Amino acid sequence: GIQVEQSPPDLILQEGANSTLRCNFSDSVNNLQWFHQNPWGQLINLFYIPSGTKQNGRLSATTVATERYSLLYISSSQTTDSGVYFCAAARKGYGNKLVFGAGTILRVKS
Amino acid sequence: NAGVTQTPKFQVLKTGQSMTLQCAQDMNHEYMSWYRQDPGMGLRLIHYSVGAGITDQGEVPNGYNVSRSTTEDFPLRLLSAAPSQTSVYFCASSYSPGQETQYFGPGTRLLVL
């Protein structure tokens, strides 16, 4: 099956700093999503982005499907951005059967 | 809309006991799925359903059963709980089985002794 790898595994930021999280996937996908798991365990969908670029406030994401990677940008980080960020992908023909990466743990310090 | 709801929030079982984790959504979503999350890992797909009466296995289906008699509900049954099933279980739904944004419930934390 498809492999999804995220980097870095851990990241500590000072409030106000910017960061880039990376997701590599091993096969062609037509479904790629980014999620944030807050410290209380709730999973929030950030982006559905199988290709191209999207922005939502301080967050943006870019997927280059031909090169099999996606990037999540966080600008002007806030303490509420802390948590775990997951990338999840599904191969072509696999609909919404997502395979998750291991996540990036983000800690934003005030 | 309540979105995706799960009950219970937390459960302790003894090895060999059975139980049902409940999941419901009020968004008229066709696609529903169950994932488990183990410490330090991403989520892994257990079972999924593309509509009422249709279910299929995911990556880690052993030890779990599902059924989908209505669009709204997708319960997950543990037939004979084992310590290896200690995990956090998430239910998710999306409007269609295709490429769609998935919405997750709050999770059920299960401890099997």
mmCIF file of N, CA, C and O in Angstrom, chain A residues 30-31 33 35 37 41-43 45 48 86 95-98 100-102, chain B residues 31 35 37 42-43 48 90 94 96-102 104-106:
data_model
loop_
_atom_site.group_PDB
_atom_site.id
_atom_site.type_symbol
_atom_site.label_atom_id
_atom_site.label_comp_id
_atom_site.label_asym_id
_atom_site.label_seq_id
_atom_site.Cartn_x
_atom_site.Cartn_y
_atom_site.Cartn_z
ATOM 1 N N ASN A 30 -5.032 10.792 -5.417
ATOM 2 C CA ASN A 30 -5.988 11.826 -5.800
ATOM 3 C C ASN A 30 -6.817 12.250 -4.599
ATOM 4 O O ASN A 30 -7.914 12.784 -4.746
ATOM 5 N N ASN A 31 -6.269 11.986 -3.433
ATOM 6 C CA ASN A 31 -6.908 12.432 -2.198
ATOM 7 C C ASN A 31 -5.795 12.678 -1.198
ATOM 8 O O ASN A 31 -5.055 11.754 -0.827
ATOM 9 N N GLN A 33 -5.176 15.005 2.510
ATOM 10 C CA GLN A 33 -5.789 15.878 3.498
ATOM 11 C C GLN A 33 -4.801 16.150 4.626
ATOM 12 O O GLN A 33 -4.002 15.283 4.978
ATOM 13 N N PHE A 35 -4.701 17.360 8.688
ATOM 14 C CA PHE A 35 -5.513 17.449 9.894
ATOM 15 C C PHE A 35 -4.670 18.002 11.039
ATOM 16 O O PHE A 35 -3.452 17.788 11.096
ATOM 17 N N GLN A 37 -4.629 17.719 15.187
ATOM 18 C CA GLN A 37 -5.192 17.098 16.393
ATOM 19 C C GLN A 37 -4.801 17.977 17.583
ATOM 20 O O GLN A 37 -3.606 18.106 17.897
ATOM 21 N N GLY A 41 -7.352 16.028 21.761
ATOM 22 C CA GLY A 41 -7.552 14.838 20.943
ATOM 23 C C GLY A 41 -8.471 15.012 19.753
ATOM 24 O O GLY A 41 -8.611 14.094 18.955
ATOM 25 N N GLN A 42 -9.099 16.152 19.629
ATOM 26 C CA GLN A 42 -10.029 16.374 18.523
ATOM 27 C C GLN A 42 -9.274 16.551 17.201
ATOM 28 O O GLN A 42 -8.297 17.301 17.143
ATOM 29 N N LEU A 43 -9.734 15.870 16.164
ATOM 30 C CA LEU A 43 -9.141 15.974 14.825
ATOM 31 C C LEU A 43 -9.939 16.949 13.985
ATOM 32 O O LEU A 43 -11.147 16.765 13.786
ATOM 33 N N ASN A 45 -10.154 18.888 10.276
ATOM 34 C CA ASN A 45 -9.673 18.910 8.907
ATOM 35 C C ASN A 45 -9.236 20.326 8.540
ATOM 36 O O ASN A 45 -9.999 21.270 8.678
ATOM 37 N N TYR A 48 -8.317 19.859 2.256
ATOM 38 C CA TYR A 48 -8.422 18.782 1.280
ATOM 39 C C TYR A 48 -7.680 19.293 0.052
ATOM 40 O O TYR A 48 -8.145 20.243 -0.590
ATOM 41 N N PHE A 86 -1.323 15.910 11.058
ATOM 42 C CA PHE A 86 -1.298 14.683 10.269
ATOM 43 C C PHE A 86 -1.566 14.982 8.801
ATOM 44 O O PHE A 86 -2.431 15.787 8.461
ATOM 45 N N GLY A 95 -10.623 6.110 -3.217
ATOM 46 C CA GLY A 95 -11.608 6.995 -2.621
ATOM 47 C C GLY A 95 -11.124 7.688 -1.366
ATOM 48 O O GLY A 95 -10.127 8.395 -1.371
ATOM 49 N N ASN A 96 -11.840 7.439 -0.275
ATOM 50 C CA ASN A 96 -11.538 8.066 0.998
ATOM 51 C C ASN A 96 -10.864 7.112 1.981
ATOM 52 O O ASN A 96 -10.870 7.348 3.184
ATOM 53 N N LYS A 97 -10.265 6.024 1.494
ATOM 54 C CA LYS A 97 -9.565 5.086 2.376
ATOM 55 C C LYS A 97 -8.180 5.657 2.673
ATOM 56 O O LYS A 97 -7.183 5.275 2.078
ATOM 57 N N LEU A 98 -8.142 6.580 3.614
ATOM 58 C CA LEU A 98 -6.931 7.331 3.876
ATOM 59 C C LEU A 98 -5.893 6.513 4.630
ATOM 60 O O LEU A 98 -6.224 5.749 5.538
ATOM 61 N N PHE A 100 -2.634 7.382 6.958
ATOM 62 C CA PHE A 100 -2.097 8.511 7.706
ATOM 63 C C PHE A 100 -0.598 8.384 7.894
ATOM 64 O O PHE A 100 -0.056 7.279 8.067
ATOM 65 N N GLY A 101 0.079 9.527 7.894
ATOM 66 C CA GLY A 101 1.452 9.574 8.363
ATOM 67 C C GLY A 101 1.480 9.534 9.879
ATOM 68 O O GLY A 101 0.437 9.564 10.536
ATOM 69 N N ALA A 102 2.699 9.477 10.424
ATOM 70 C CA ALA A 102 2.866 9.374 11.880
ATOM 71 C C ALA A 102 2.677 10.711 12.576
ATOM 72 O O ALA A 102 2.587 10.758 13.810
ATOM 73 N N TYR B 31 -20.562 8.165 3.299
ATOM 74 C CA TYR B 31 -19.360 7.426 3.661
ATOM 75 C C TYR B 31 -19.083 7.584 5.144
ATOM 76 O O TYR B 31 -19.056 8.696 5.669
ATOM 77 N N TYR B 35 -11.436 4.393 12.545
ATOM 78 C CA TYR B 35 -9.988 4.352 12.644
ATOM 79 C C TYR B 35 -9.610 4.073 14.094
ATOM 80 O O TYR B 35 -10.355 4.396 15.018
ATOM 81 N N GLN B 37 -6.237 4.851 16.767
ATOM 82 C CA GLN B 37 -4.999 5.599 16.917
ATOM 83 C C GLN B 37 -4.240 5.068 18.121
ATOM 84 O O GLN B 37 -4.747 5.110 19.246
ATOM 85 N N GLY B 42 0.031 7.367 13.530
ATOM 86 C CA GLY B 42 -1.132 7.940 12.864
ATOM 87 C C GLY B 42 -2.328 7.018 12.999
ATOM 88 O O GLY B 42 -2.266 5.978 13.653
ATOM 89 N N LEU B 43 -3.406 7.385 12.367
ATOM 90 C CA LEU B 43 -4.625 6.591 12.433
ATOM 91 C C LEU B 43 -4.577 5.467 11.403
ATOM 92 O O LEU B 43 -4.012 5.629 10.319
ATOM 93 N N TYR B 48 -14.970 0.417 6.841
ATOM 94 C CA TYR B 48 -15.638 1.572 6.282
ATOM 95 C C TYR B 48 -16.931 1.142 5.603
ATOM 96 O O TYR B 48 -17.159 -0.053 5.369
ATOM 97 N N PHE B 90 -11.664 6.477 16.482
ATOM 98 C CA PHE B 90 -12.298 7.625 15.848
ATOM 99 C C PHE B 90 -13.230 7.160 14.732
ATOM 100 O O PHE B 90 -12.877 6.298 13.921
ATOM 101 N N SER B 94 -17.894 11.388 5.437
ATOM 102 C CA SER B 94 -17.790 12.353 4.357
ATOM 103 C C SER B 94 -19.019 12.208 3.475
ATOM 104 O O SER B 94 -19.702 11.175 3.489
ATOM 105 N N SER B 96 -19.465 11.770 0.314
ATOM 106 C CA SER B 96 -19.488 10.671 -0.648
ATOM 107 C C SER B 96 -18.275 9.789 -0.437
ATOM 108 O O SER B 96 -17.337 10.170 0.256
ATOM 109 N N PRO B 97 -18.266 8.591 -1.032
ATOM 110 C CA PRO B 97 -17.099 7.705 -0.877
ATOM 111 C C PRO B 97 -15.888 8.164 -1.672
ATOM 112 O O PRO B 97 -14.813 7.609 -1.511
ATOM 113 N N GLY B 98 -16.067 9.122 -2.535
ATOM 114 C CA GLY B 98 -14.962 9.586 -3.353
ATOM 115 C C GLY B 98 -14.046 10.510 -2.597
ATOM 116 O O GLY B 98 -14.007 10.508 -1.382
ATOM 117 N N GLN B 99 -13.304 11.300 -3.337
ATOM 118 C CA GLN B 99 -12.338 12.187 -2.702
ATOM 119 C C GLN B 99 -13.084 13.324 -2.025
ATOM 120 O O GLN B 99 -13.617 14.202 -2.687
ATOM 121 N N GLU B 100 -13.119 13.284 -0.731
ATOM 122 C CA GLU B 100 -13.929 14.249 0.003
ATOM 123 C C GLU B 100 -13.291 14.560 1.333
ATOM 124 O O GLU B 100 -12.649 13.706 1.928
ATOM 125 N N THR B 101 -13.515 15.768 1.801
ATOM 126 C CA THR B 101 -13.111 16.129 3.153
ATOM 127 C C THR B 101 -13.785 15.210 4.150
ATOM 128 O O THR B 101 -15.000 14.990 4.077
ATOM 129 N N GLN B 102 -12.995 14.667 5.076
ATOM 130 C CA GLN B 102 -13.545 13.803 6.120
ATOM 131 C C GLN B 102 -13.671 14.578 7.423
ATOM 132 O O GLN B 102 -12.803 15.374 7.765
ATOM 133 N N PHE B 104 -14.259 14.164 11.569
ATOM 134 C CA PHE B 104 -14.033 13.182 12.619
ATOM 135 C C PHE B 104 -14.859 13.468 13.868
ATOM 136 O O PHE B 104 -15.101 14.635 14.223
ATOM 137 N N GLY B 105 -15.266 12.391 14.525
ATOM 138 C CA GLY B 105 -15.876 12.490 15.837
ATOM 139 C C GLY B 105 -14.825 12.742 16.903
ATOM 140 O O GLY B 105 -13.625 12.759 16.624
ATOM 141 N N PRO B 106 -15.263 12.919 18.164
ATOM 142 C CA PRO B 106 -14.342 13.266 19.255
ATOM 143 C C PRO B 106 -13.514 12.102 19.773
ATOM 144 O O PRO B 106 -12.573 12.309 20.533
#
